[in-house]
Short mmCIF file of C-alpha atoms in Angstrom, two decimals:
data_model
loop_
_atom_site.label_atom_id
_atom_site.label_comp_id
_atom_site.label_asym_id
_atom_site.label_seq_id
_atom_site.Cartn_x
_atom_site.Cartn_y
_atom_site.Cartn_z
CA MET A 1 1.32 -16.47 -27.67
CA SER A 2 -2.15 -16.28 -26.12
CA THR A 3 -2.90 -17.18 -22.54
CA VAL A 4 -6.03 -18.88 -21.23
CA THR A 5 -6.86 -18.00 -17.65
CA SER A 6 -9.44 -19.91 -15.66
CA PRO A 7 -11.93 -17.61 -13.94
CA VAL A 8 -11.41 -17.24 -10.20
CA GLU A 9 -14.46 -17.65 -7.97
CA PRO A 10 -15.51 -14.02 -7.21
CA SER A 11 -15.88 -12.76 -3.69
CA ARG A 12 -18.69 -10.22 -3.16
CA GLN A 13 -17.69 -6.87 -1.69
CA SER A 14 -20.20 -5.92 0.99
CA THR A 15 -19.52 -2.23 1.43
CA LEU A 16 -17.88 0.63 -0.43
CA ALA A 17 -15.43 1.01 2.47
CA SER A 18 -13.97 -2.41 1.64
CA ASN A 19 -12.76 -0.96 -1.65
CA PHE A 20 -10.26 1.25 0.16
CA SER A 21 -6.71 -0.02 -0.11
CA GLU A 22 -4.14 1.14 2.45
CA ASP A 23 -1.46 -0.45 0.27
CA ALA A 24 -2.41 1.22 -3.02
CA VAL A 25 -3.53 4.50 -1.42
CA PRO A 26 -1.71 4.90 1.93
CA GLU A 27 -3.34 6.93 4.68
CA HIS A 28 0.01 8.58 5.36
CA ASP A 29 -0.32 12.33 4.73
CA PRO A 30 2.24 13.39 2.07
CA ASN A 31 2.58 16.69 3.95
CA THR A 32 3.77 15.03 7.19
CA THR A 33 7.52 15.05 6.57
CA ALA A 34 7.54 18.40 4.82
CA GLY A 35 5.36 19.89 7.55
CA LEU A 36 7.72 18.64 10.25
CA LEU A 37 10.74 20.12 8.48
CA ALA A 38 8.85 23.39 7.95
CA GLN A 39 8.14 23.56 11.70
CA ARG A 40 11.82 22.96 12.36
CA LEU A 41 12.79 25.87 10.10
CA GLN A 42 10.23 27.98 11.92
CA ALA A 43 11.91 27.07 15.22
CA TRP A 44 15.32 28.06 13.83
CA LYS A 45 13.88 31.32 12.52
CA HIS A 46 12.47 32.15 15.94
CA ALA A 47 15.73 31.22 17.65
CA VAL A 48 17.68 33.57 15.38
CA GLY A 49 14.96 36.18 15.87
CA TYR A 50 15.35 35.97 19.63
CA LEU A 51 19.10 36.45 19.26
CA GLU A 52 18.49 39.45 16.98
CA GLU A 53 16.21 41.04 19.56
CA TYR A 54 18.78 40.48 22.28
CA VAL A 55 21.62 42.07 20.28
CA GLU A 56 19.36 44.98 19.29
CA ALA A 57 18.52 45.57 22.94
CA VAL A 58 22.21 45.62 23.85
CA GLU A 59 22.90 47.99 20.94
CA LYS A 60 20.18 50.34 22.25
CA ILE A 61 21.71 50.19 25.72
CA HIS A 62 25.04 51.40 24.37
CA ARG A 63 23.35 54.17 22.39
CA THR A 64 21.43 55.22 25.48
CA SER A 65 24.56 54.92 27.63
CA SER A 66 26.43 57.22 25.27
CA LYS A 67 23.71 59.86 25.65
CA GLU A 68 23.54 59.38 29.40
CA TYR A 69 27.30 59.82 29.74
CA GLU A 70 26.92 63.10 27.85
CA LYS A 71 24.67 64.25 30.68
CA VAL A 72 27.29 63.05 33.13
CA LEU A 73 29.97 65.03 31.31
CA LYS A 74 27.92 68.22 31.58
CA THR A 75 28.10 68.02 35.35
CA ILE A 76 31.86 68.58 35.24
CA SER A 77 32.19 70.50 31.97
CA LYS A 78 32.48 73.90 33.61
CA PRO A 79 35.61 74.92 35.45
CA LEU A 80 35.54 74.54 39.14
CA ARG A 81 34.11 77.44 41.00
CA GLU A 82 36.67 79.21 43.00
CA GLY A 83 39.10 77.16 41.01
CA GLU A 84 41.80 79.53 41.74
CA HIS A 85 41.98 77.95 45.12
CA PHE A 86 43.25 74.75 43.50
CA ASP A 87 46.47 74.04 41.71
CA GLN A 88 45.94 73.79 37.98
CA SER A 89 48.89 71.49 37.31
CA LEU A 90 48.53 67.80 36.70
CA GLY A 91 48.26 65.60 39.77
CA GLY A 92 46.13 68.07 41.64
CA VAL A 93 42.40 68.49 42.11
CA ALA A 94 42.08 70.36 38.81
CA GLY A 95 44.02 67.64 37.04
CA PHE A 96 41.82 65.03 38.65
CA PHE A 97 38.70 66.66 37.28
CA GLU A 98 40.33 67.01 33.86
CA ASN A 99 41.09 63.31 33.95
CA MET A 100 37.45 62.64 34.80
CA ARG A 101 36.38 64.74 31.83
CA VAL A 102 38.70 62.84 29.45
CA ASN A 103 37.60 59.44 30.72
CA THR A 104 33.94 60.41 30.66
CA GLN A 105 34.32 61.51 27.06
CA ALA A 106 36.01 58.17 26.39
CA LEU A 107 32.99 56.42 27.91
CA ILE A 108 30.75 58.43 25.56
CA ASN A 109 32.91 57.54 22.56
CA THR A 110 33.32 53.86 23.40
CA ASN A 111 29.58 53.37 23.90
CA ALA A 112 28.85 55.14 20.62
CA GLU A 113 31.47 53.07 18.82
CA THR A 114 30.16 49.84 20.37
CA GLU A 115 26.61 50.75 19.31
CA LYS A 116 27.78 51.44 15.73
CA SER A 117 29.88 48.26 15.61
CA ILE A 118 27.02 46.04 16.81
CA LYS A 119 24.61 47.74 14.43
CA GLY A 120 26.97 47.54 11.44
CA SER A 121 28.75 44.21 12.00
CA VAL A 122 26.68 41.87 14.21
CA LEU A 123 23.02 42.62 13.43
CA PRO A 124 23.47 42.39 9.60
CA VAL A 125 24.89 38.87 10.00
CA LEU A 126 21.88 37.75 12.02
CA GLU A 127 19.44 39.55 9.70
CA ARG A 128 20.93 37.80 6.67
CA LEU A 129 20.75 34.47 8.48
CA HIS A 130 17.12 35.17 9.37
CA LYS A 131 16.34 35.87 5.71
CA GLU A 132 18.15 32.68 4.64
CA ILE A 133 16.00 30.62 7.00
CA LYS A 134 12.82 32.32 5.77
CA HIS A 135 13.85 31.80 2.15
CA LYS A 136 14.57 28.12 2.77
CA ALA A 137 11.24 27.73 4.54
CA LYS A 138 9.51 29.36 1.56
CA GLU A 139 11.30 27.04 -0.87
CA LEU A 140 10.37 24.01 1.23
CA ALA A 141 6.74 25.11 1.52
CA HIS A 142 6.45 25.76 -2.22
CA GLY A 143 8.12 22.51 -3.29
CA ALA A 144 6.49 20.34 -0.63
CA GLU A 145 3.06 21.84 -1.24
CA LYS A 146 3.32 21.27 -4.96
CA GLY A 147 4.64 17.72 -4.55
CA ALA A 148 2.05 16.87 -1.89
CA LYS A 149 -0.77 18.20 -4.09
CA GLU A 150 0.40 16.04 -6.99
CA VAL A 151 0.59 12.97 -4.72
CA GLU A 152 -2.81 13.69 -3.19
CA LYS A 153 -4.34 14.21 -6.65
CA ALA A 154 -2.83 10.97 -7.96
CA ARG A 155 -4.00 9.05 -4.86
CA ASN A 156 -7.55 10.38 -5.17
CA THR A 157 -7.63 9.40 -8.84
CA THR A 158 -6.40 5.88 -8.01
CA GLN A 159 -8.87 5.47 -5.14
CA LYS A 160 -11.81 6.58 -7.32
CA HIS A 161 -10.84 4.01 -9.95
CA ILE A 162 -10.44 1.30 -7.30
CA GLU A 163 -13.91 2.16 -6.00
CA LEU A 164 -15.20 2.06 -9.59
CA LEU A 165 -13.65 -1.39 -9.95
CA GLY A 166 -15.38 -2.48 -6.75
CA GLN A 167 -18.74 -1.25 -8.02
CA HIS A 168 -18.49 -3.04 -11.34
CA THR A 169 -17.06 -6.25 -9.94
CA ALA A 170 -20.05 -6.34 -7.59
CA ALA A 171 -22.35 -5.56 -10.51
CA PHE A 172 -20.67 -8.33 -12.48
CA GLU A 173 -21.70 -10.87 -9.86
CA SER A 174 -25.26 -9.58 -9.50
CA SER A 175 -26.09 -8.91 -13.15
CA GLY A 176 -24.57 -12.01 -14.69
CA GLY A 177 -21.60 -10.18 -16.14
CA LYS A 178 -23.25 -8.05 -18.84
CA HIS A 179 -21.41 -4.72 -19.07
CA THR A 180 -20.60 -2.01 -21.51
CA PRO A 181 -16.99 -2.06 -22.70
CA ALA A 182 -16.08 0.86 -20.46
CA ASP A 183 -17.61 -0.94 -17.43
CA ASP A 184 -15.79 -4.21 -18.06
CA PRO A 185 -13.93 -5.00 -14.79
CA TYR A 186 -10.96 -6.19 -16.82
CA VAL A 187 -10.67 -2.78 -18.51
CA ILE A 188 -11.24 -0.92 -15.24
CA GLN A 189 -8.60 -3.05 -13.48
CA ARG A 190 -6.08 -2.13 -16.17
CA GLY A 191 -7.07 1.49 -15.68
CA VAL A 192 -6.35 1.12 -11.95
CA LEU A 193 -2.85 -0.13 -12.74
CA HIS A 194 -2.31 2.81 -15.10
CA ARG A 195 -3.35 5.36 -12.49
CA LEU A 196 -1.49 3.51 -9.77
CA ASN A 197 1.68 3.76 -11.84
CA LYS A 198 1.25 7.53 -12.12
CA GLN A 199 0.60 7.75 -8.39
CA VAL A 200 3.73 5.78 -7.53
CA GLN A 201 5.79 8.01 -9.82
CA GLU A 202 4.49 11.12 -8.00
CA GLU A 203 5.11 9.49 -4.60
CA ASN A 204 8.66 8.50 -5.53
CA ASN A 205 9.35 11.97 -6.96
CA GLN A 206 8.20 13.56 -3.72
CA ARG A 207 10.18 10.99 -1.72
CA ASN A 208 13.37 11.79 -3.63
CA ASP A 209 12.79 15.52 -3.11
CA LEU A 210 12.29 15.04 0.62
CA ILE A 211 15.42 12.87 0.91
CA ALA A 212 17.41 15.61 -0.81
CA VAL A 213 15.90 18.22 1.53
CA GLN A 214 16.68 16.10 4.60
CA SER A 215 20.26 15.57 3.49
CA ASN A 216 20.62 19.32 2.96
CA PHE A 217 19.12 20.12 6.37
CA GLN A 218 22.16 18.88 8.31
CA GLU A 219 24.48 21.06 6.24
CA PHE A 220 22.13 24.04 6.51
CA GLU A 221 21.80 23.74 10.29
CA ALA A 222 25.60 23.52 10.60
CA HIS A 223 25.73 26.75 8.59
CA VAL A 224 23.16 28.34 10.92
CA ILE A 225 25.10 27.40 14.04
CA THR A 226 28.42 28.47 12.52
CA THR A 227 26.93 31.84 11.56
CA VAL A 228 25.53 32.30 15.05
CA GLN A 229 28.97 31.51 16.48
CA GLN A 230 30.60 34.10 14.20
CA ALA A 231 28.01 36.72 15.14
CA MET A 232 28.48 36.01 18.85
CA GLU A 233 32.26 36.23 18.50
CA ALA A 234 32.02 39.69 16.91
CA PHE A 235 29.43 40.74 19.46
CA ASN A 236 31.74 39.70 22.29
CA SER A 237 34.68 41.65 20.88
CA PHE A 238 32.58 44.87 20.82
CA ALA A 239 30.37 44.62 23.87
CA GLY A 240 32.76 42.67 26.07
CA GLY A 241 35.38 45.43 25.87
CA GLN A 242 33.22 47.76 27.98
CA ALA A 243 34.37 46.23 31.22
CA LEU A 244 36.08 43.09 32.43
CA LYS A 245 32.97 41.91 34.20
CA VAL A 246 30.73 42.44 31.23
CA GLN A 247 33.38 40.86 29.02
CA ALA A 248 33.40 37.76 31.23
CA LEU A 249 29.61 37.48 30.93
CA TYR A 250 29.65 37.82 27.18
CA ALA A 251 32.60 35.38 26.93
CA ASP A 252 30.59 32.86 28.86
CA MET A 253 27.72 33.29 26.40
CA LEU A 254 30.16 32.89 23.53
CA GLY A 255 31.62 29.78 25.15
CA ALA A 256 28.15 28.35 25.53
CA ALA A 257 27.50 28.98 21.84
CA GLN A 258 30.88 27.57 20.78
CA ARG A 259 30.41 24.40 22.76
CA ILE A 260 27.52 23.39 20.48
CA PRO A 261 28.77 20.89 17.85
CA PRO A 262 27.49 21.76 14.35
CA ASP A 263 25.60 18.45 14.08
CA PHE A 264 24.48 18.15 17.71
CA GLU A 265 20.94 19.45 17.16
CA TRP A 266 20.39 17.52 13.96
CA LYS A 267 21.46 14.18 15.43
CA ASN A 268 19.17 14.58 18.42
CA PHE A 269 16.34 15.68 16.13
CA VAL A 270 16.69 12.52 14.08
CA LYS A 271 16.57 10.42 17.24
CA ARG A 272 13.35 12.09 18.38
CA SER A 273 11.53 12.28 15.06
CA GLY A 274 13.12 9.60 12.92
CA ASP A 275 9.78 7.75 12.54
CA LYS A 276 8.35 10.74 10.64
CA LEU A 277 11.30 11.13 8.27
CA VAL A 278 11.86 9.25 5.01
CA ASP A 279 14.27 6.34 5.42
CA PRO A 280 16.85 6.67 2.59
CA ALA A 281 17.70 2.98 2.98
CA GLU A 282 14.12 1.91 2.21
CA GLY A 283 13.53 1.01 -1.44
CA PRO A 284 11.08 2.94 -3.65
CA ARG A 285 7.54 1.71 -4.19
CA THR A 286 6.67 -0.42 -7.22
CA VAL A 287 3.34 -1.18 -8.82
CA GLU A 288 4.06 -4.92 -8.79
CA ALA A 289 4.35 -5.01 -5.00
CA ILE A 290 1.05 -3.22 -4.37
CA GLN A 291 -2.19 -5.00 -3.57
CA PHE A 292 -5.59 -3.35 -3.96
CA PRO A 293 -9.21 -4.49 -3.59
CA ASN A 294 -10.59 -6.76 -6.36
CA GLN A 295 -7.19 -6.98 -8.01
CA HIS A 296 -7.64 -10.73 -8.45
CA HIS A 297 -11.42 -10.75 -8.93
CA GLY A 298 -12.54 -13.34 -11.46
CA SER A 299 -14.06 -10.73 -13.74
CA THR A 300 -10.66 -9.03 -14.17
CA LYS A 301 -8.91 -12.14 -15.48
CA ALA A 302 -8.94 -12.76 -19.20
CA LEU A 303 -10.35 -16.03 -20.52
CA ILE A 304 -7.76 -15.82 -23.26
CA GLU A 305 -5.43 -13.07 -24.41
CA GLY A 306 -2.60 -12.65 -26.85
CA SER A 307 -1.63 -11.22 -30.19
CA LEU A 308 -3.67 -11.87 -33.36
CA GLU A 309 -3.64 -10.47 -36.84
CA ARG A 310 -6.82 -8.82 -38.13
CA LYS A 311 -7.78 -7.75 -41.58
CA SER A 312 -8.94 -4.16 -41.85
CA ARG A 313 -12.70 -3.51 -42.02
CA ASN A 314 -11.99 -1.27 -44.99
CA LYS A 315 -12.68 -3.53 -47.98
CA LEU A 316 -10.18 -1.63 -50.08
CA SER A 317 -7.36 -2.39 -47.64
CA TRP A 318 -5.09 -5.41 -48.01
CA GLY A 319 -3.05 -7.38 -45.56
CA TYR A 320 -3.31 -7.85 -41.80
CA SER A 321 -2.30 -5.75 -38.83
CA THR A 322 -1.25 -7.15 -35.46
CA GLY A 323 -3.08 -6.26 -32.24
CA TYR A 324 -3.48 -7.50 -28.69
CA TYR A 325 -6.85 -9.24 -28.17
CA VAL A 326 -8.60 -10.34 -25.00
CA VAL A 327 -11.76 -12.31 -24.26
CA THR A 328 -13.07 -11.29 -20.83
CA PRO A 329 -15.55 -12.94 -18.44
CA ALA A 330 -17.92 -10.11 -19.34
CA LYS A 331 -18.17 -11.80 -22.79
CA PHE A 332 -16.38 -9.06 -24.70
CA LEU A 333 -13.75 -9.49 -27.34
CA HIS A 334 -11.52 -6.43 -26.85
CA GLU A 335 -8.78 -5.18 -29.13
CA PHE A 336 -5.86 -3.16 -27.67
CA LYS A 337 -2.77 -1.74 -29.30
CA ASP A 338 -0.58 -3.75 -26.93
CA ASP A 339 -0.52 -5.19 -23.41
CA ASP A 340 1.25 -2.20 -21.83
CA ASN A 341 -0.78 -0.79 -18.90
CA TYR A 342 1.58 2.05 -18.05
CA ARG A 343 2.51 4.04 -21.17
CA ALA A 344 -1.07 5.07 -21.98
CA ASP A 345 -4.55 4.46 -20.57
CA PRO A 346 -5.46 0.98 -21.92
CA LYS A 347 -8.79 1.68 -23.60
CA PRO A 348 -10.13 -0.87 -26.13
CA GLU A 349 -9.75 0.02 -29.80
CA LEU A 350 -12.54 -2.47 -30.61
CA SER A 351 -15.13 -4.21 -28.41
CA ILE A 352 -17.45 -6.98 -29.67
CA TYR A 353 -20.13 -8.33 -27.33
CA LEU A 354 -19.86 -12.03 -28.18
CA PRO A 355 -23.44 -13.19 -27.31
CA GLU A 356 -24.68 -10.83 -30.04
CA ALA A 357 -22.03 -11.87 -32.56
CA VAL A 358 -21.77 -14.59 -35.21
CA ILE A 359 -18.77 -16.84 -34.63
CA GLY A 360 -17.04 -18.48 -37.58
CA VAL A 361 -15.49 -21.97 -37.31
CA PRO A 362 -11.73 -21.79 -37.92
CA ALA A 363 -10.35 -22.51 -41.36
CA GLY A 364 -6.70 -23.27 -40.74
CA GLU A 365 -5.23 -20.45 -38.70
CA LYS A 366 -8.07 -18.07 -39.73
CA PHE A 367 -11.45 -17.48 -38.18
CA ASN A 368 -14.15 -14.82 -38.39
CA VAL A 369 -16.29 -12.96 -35.89
CA LYS A 370 -19.20 -10.86 -37.08
CA GLY A 371 -20.60 -8.27 -34.71
CA LYS A 372 -21.02 -4.62 -33.86
CA ASP A 373 -18.17 -2.62 -32.37
CA LYS A 374 -19.40 -1.25 -29.01
CA SER A 375 -16.21 0.48 -27.95
CA GLY A 376 -17.73 3.88 -28.69
CA GLY A 377 -15.00 4.90 -31.12
CA LEU A 378 -15.64 6.76 -34.37
CA GLY A 379 -14.55 3.74 -36.43
CA GLY A 380 -17.11 1.49 -34.78
CA LYS A 381 -19.95 4.00 -35.30
CA MET A 382 -19.15 4.32 -39.00
CA ALA A 383 -18.59 0.62 -39.61
CA GLY A 384 -21.69 -0.65 -37.79
CA THR A 385 -21.96 -4.44 -37.87
CA SER A 386 -19.03 -5.90 -39.76
CA GLU A 387 -17.28 -9.22 -40.21
CA LEU A 388 -13.82 -9.31 -38.72
CA SER A 389 -11.25 -11.67 -40.15
CA PHE A 390 -8.60 -12.89 -37.71
CA LYS A 391 -5.43 -14.90 -38.25
CA ALA A 392 -3.73 -16.72 -35.39
CA HIS A 393 -0.14 -17.94 -35.22
CA SER A 394 -1.19 -21.52 -36.00
CA PRO A 395 -4.33 -23.61 -36.64
CA ALA A 396 -4.12 -24.94 -33.08
CA GLU A 397 -3.98 -21.41 -31.77
CA ALA A 398 -6.99 -20.44 -33.90
CA GLN A 399 -8.93 -23.43 -32.55
CA LYS A 400 -8.08 -22.41 -29.00
CA TRP A 401 -9.37 -18.87 -29.59
CA PHE A 402 -12.50 -20.23 -31.27
CA GLU A 403 -13.34 -22.53 -28.36
CA VAL A 404 -12.95 -19.77 -25.77
CA ILE A 405 -14.91 -17.26 -27.87
CA LYS A 406 -17.64 -19.80 -28.54
CA LYS A 407 -17.93 -20.66 -24.86
CA ALA A 408 -18.20 -16.98 -23.95
CA ALA A 409 -20.74 -16.38 -26.69
CA GLU A 410 -22.89 -19.35 -25.62
CA ALA A 411 -23.32 -17.68 -22.24
CA GLY A 412 -25.61 -15.25 -24.09
CA VAL A 413 -28.90 -16.00 -25.86
CA GLY A 414 -28.81 -18.07 -29.06
CA THR A 415 -25.41 -17.43 -30.63
CA PRO A 416 -24.80 -19.26 -33.93
CA THR A 417 -21.44 -20.58 -35.09
CA VAL A 418 -20.71 -21.28 -38.74
CA PRO A 419 -17.63 -22.24 -40.74
CA SER A 420 -15.28 -19.33 -41.46
CA PRO A 421 -14.77 -18.78 -45.21
CA ALA A 422 -11.28 -18.89 -46.60
CA GLU A 423 -9.65 -15.52 -47.23
CA ASP A 424 -10.45 -15.56 -50.98
CA VAL A 425 -14.05 -16.87 -50.62
CA LYS A 426 -16.73 -14.20 -50.38
CA VAL A 427 -20.10 -14.50 -48.69
CA ASN A 428 -23.49 -13.89 -50.24
CA PRO A 429 -25.78 -12.47 -47.54
CA VAL A 430 -28.88 -13.71 -49.41
CA GLU A 431 -27.66 -17.29 -49.44
CA ALA A 432 -26.55 -16.97 -45.83
CA ALA A 433 -29.97 -15.77 -44.76
CA ALA A 434 -31.58 -18.72 -46.57
CA ALA A 435 -29.59 -21.34 -44.62
CA PRO A 436 -31.10 -21.44 -41.09
CA ALA A 437 -30.15 -25.09 -40.61
CA VAL A 438 -26.49 -24.12 -40.76
CA THR A 439 -26.65 -20.99 -38.66
CA GLY A 440 -28.83 -22.29 -35.88
CA VAL A 441 -30.06 -18.78 -35.04
CA THR A 442 -32.84 -18.71 -32.45
CA GLU A 443 -35.88 -16.46 -32.51
CA GLU A 444 -35.14 -14.96 -29.07
CA LYS A 445 -33.51 -11.84 -30.57
CA PRO A 446 -33.04 -10.27 -34.05
CA LYS A 447 -31.21 -12.67 -36.35
CA PRO A 448 -27.83 -11.47 -37.54
CA VAL A 449 -26.73 -12.05 -41.11
CA VAL A 450 -24.90 -15.38 -40.94
CA ALA A 451 -21.61 -15.89 -42.74
CA VAL A 452 -21.51 -19.16 -44.74
CA PRO A 453 -19.26 -20.24 -47.62
CA ALA A 454 -20.41 -19.07 -51.04
CA ALA A 455 -21.16 -21.42 -53.99
CA THR A 456 -18.20 -22.66 -55.98
CA THR A 457 -19.54 -21.11 -59.19
CA SER A 458 -19.85 -17.39 -59.59
CA THR A 459 -20.78 -14.96 -62.25
CA ALA A 460 -18.25 -12.89 -64.13
CA ALA A 461 -19.30 -9.85 -62.11
CA GLU A 462 -18.71 -11.73 -58.88
CA ALA A 463 -15.28 -12.90 -60.09
CA LYS A 464 -14.30 -9.31 -60.87
CA ALA A 465 -15.60 -8.22 -57.48
CA GLN A 466 -13.52 -10.91 -55.80
CA GLU A 467 -10.40 -9.77 -57.66
CA ALA A 468 -11.10 -6.21 -56.46
CA GLY A 469 -11.40 -7.40 -52.81
CA VAL A 470 -15.17 -6.59 -52.60
CA THR A 471 -17.82 -9.02 -51.37
CA PRO A 472 -20.50 -10.14 -53.89
CA ALA A 473 -23.12 -8.41 -51.80
CA ALA A 474 -21.28 -5.12 -52.20
CA ALA A 475 -20.83 -5.70 -55.93
CA ALA A 476 -24.43 -6.75 -56.53
CA GLY A 477 -25.80 -3.23 -56.39
CA PRO A 478 -28.60 -1.58 -54.44
CA ALA A 479 -31.31 -3.93 -55.66
CA ASP A 480 -29.48 -7.00 -54.43
CA GLU A 481 -28.73 -5.32 -51.12
CA LYS A 482 -32.43 -4.62 -50.58
CA ALA A 483 -33.21 -8.22 -51.40
CA ALA A 484 -30.62 -9.42 -48.90
CA VAL A 485 -32.05 -7.23 -46.17
CA LYS A 486 -35.61 -8.31 -46.94
CA ALA A 487 -34.59 -11.98 -46.84
#
């Protein structure tokens, strides 16, 4: 069923800045959340890096200590001078020095073993953890950057179309509403909804990705802390065995690390920066809930819209095809495939500027409109000016369309209306041109060929032409066509 919408009083937009919509195109940077999480990964990477440097320094100390104890051992490696003055059995001075040599060698060995253990068992754990954090940061940067670029691109496209709508709605008010089909605010407004739908899809895709990343962050940070705890435990077992005092110090560091709950850092992070994170409980955005400038401007509201059947302009074709038709305040009769704004960009298949068209009075549920297709499509360029035959759902519906179309056409200069011929009655352009009293065409602009009912009698050639679905003018031949044009 068609819908008649009363035009809303337009409100003039004073500046281009007023066409910016914080609802349709939010100022919130799509990189904010991802950037914050990337900084957090950077902090974790540095923290693990600091721990790596510390363990490496301790490992170097043990390597250096092993070499230094070798120097110490050299001081007592030679037998005692005048050793014969001392008893060589155990428990004596010679045995004491031998014990020193054994223990010093043990110090060399234990430092070397500790250095190798730290280097082979502790540092690789931290290095792998460091690489994991860097890899996760790289994944986040790649995914977030790609998603943010798509959102930014979609938002820019939407904003440009909203600004275009603002320009043409303002032009509609100042110029009296005469536009090309592509500049019709109704068409542009539908284009805004199409681009806004794509933008919302990109925003929701990025939102879902960020929610998944946030949910994974808590688990990943628990893994980081657990790995650090494991590394510190191994480090303590190697380095802490050097002496009780050193062991106590390293145990204290281990205890400090073990006292950190796996989710302690994440929970406090959420408390500090929760306003910059995506709220999983908040619903996704929808096109229906978004408001944007000039969304309800009078020029964007159809005077009447709905489905009609139209006979093909190809005279050899039979039957009708259904389409979605709209009469806009810009005085265009647009044809669309359907009323879906989201699946594809809603560009008119056919656009007739009504003030330059000839409007036929309904005959039952049928009525005609004769005009030139200005949609810019290939079909309109080839067809030129043609008479379009429409069929509504009922005679009342046809009358309603006729009244709205006529009113829109009368806003132009001198638009005639004539009775629409029945489907099987053909029109003679020569007779139509000779009936100015019926057409009422003014002299303010070139007179279109007016469609009027043909005479009840016809020649045999005309009868054959009617049976073949061809108008008498087409069947009359070149000579008759020239006469019709001359008349």
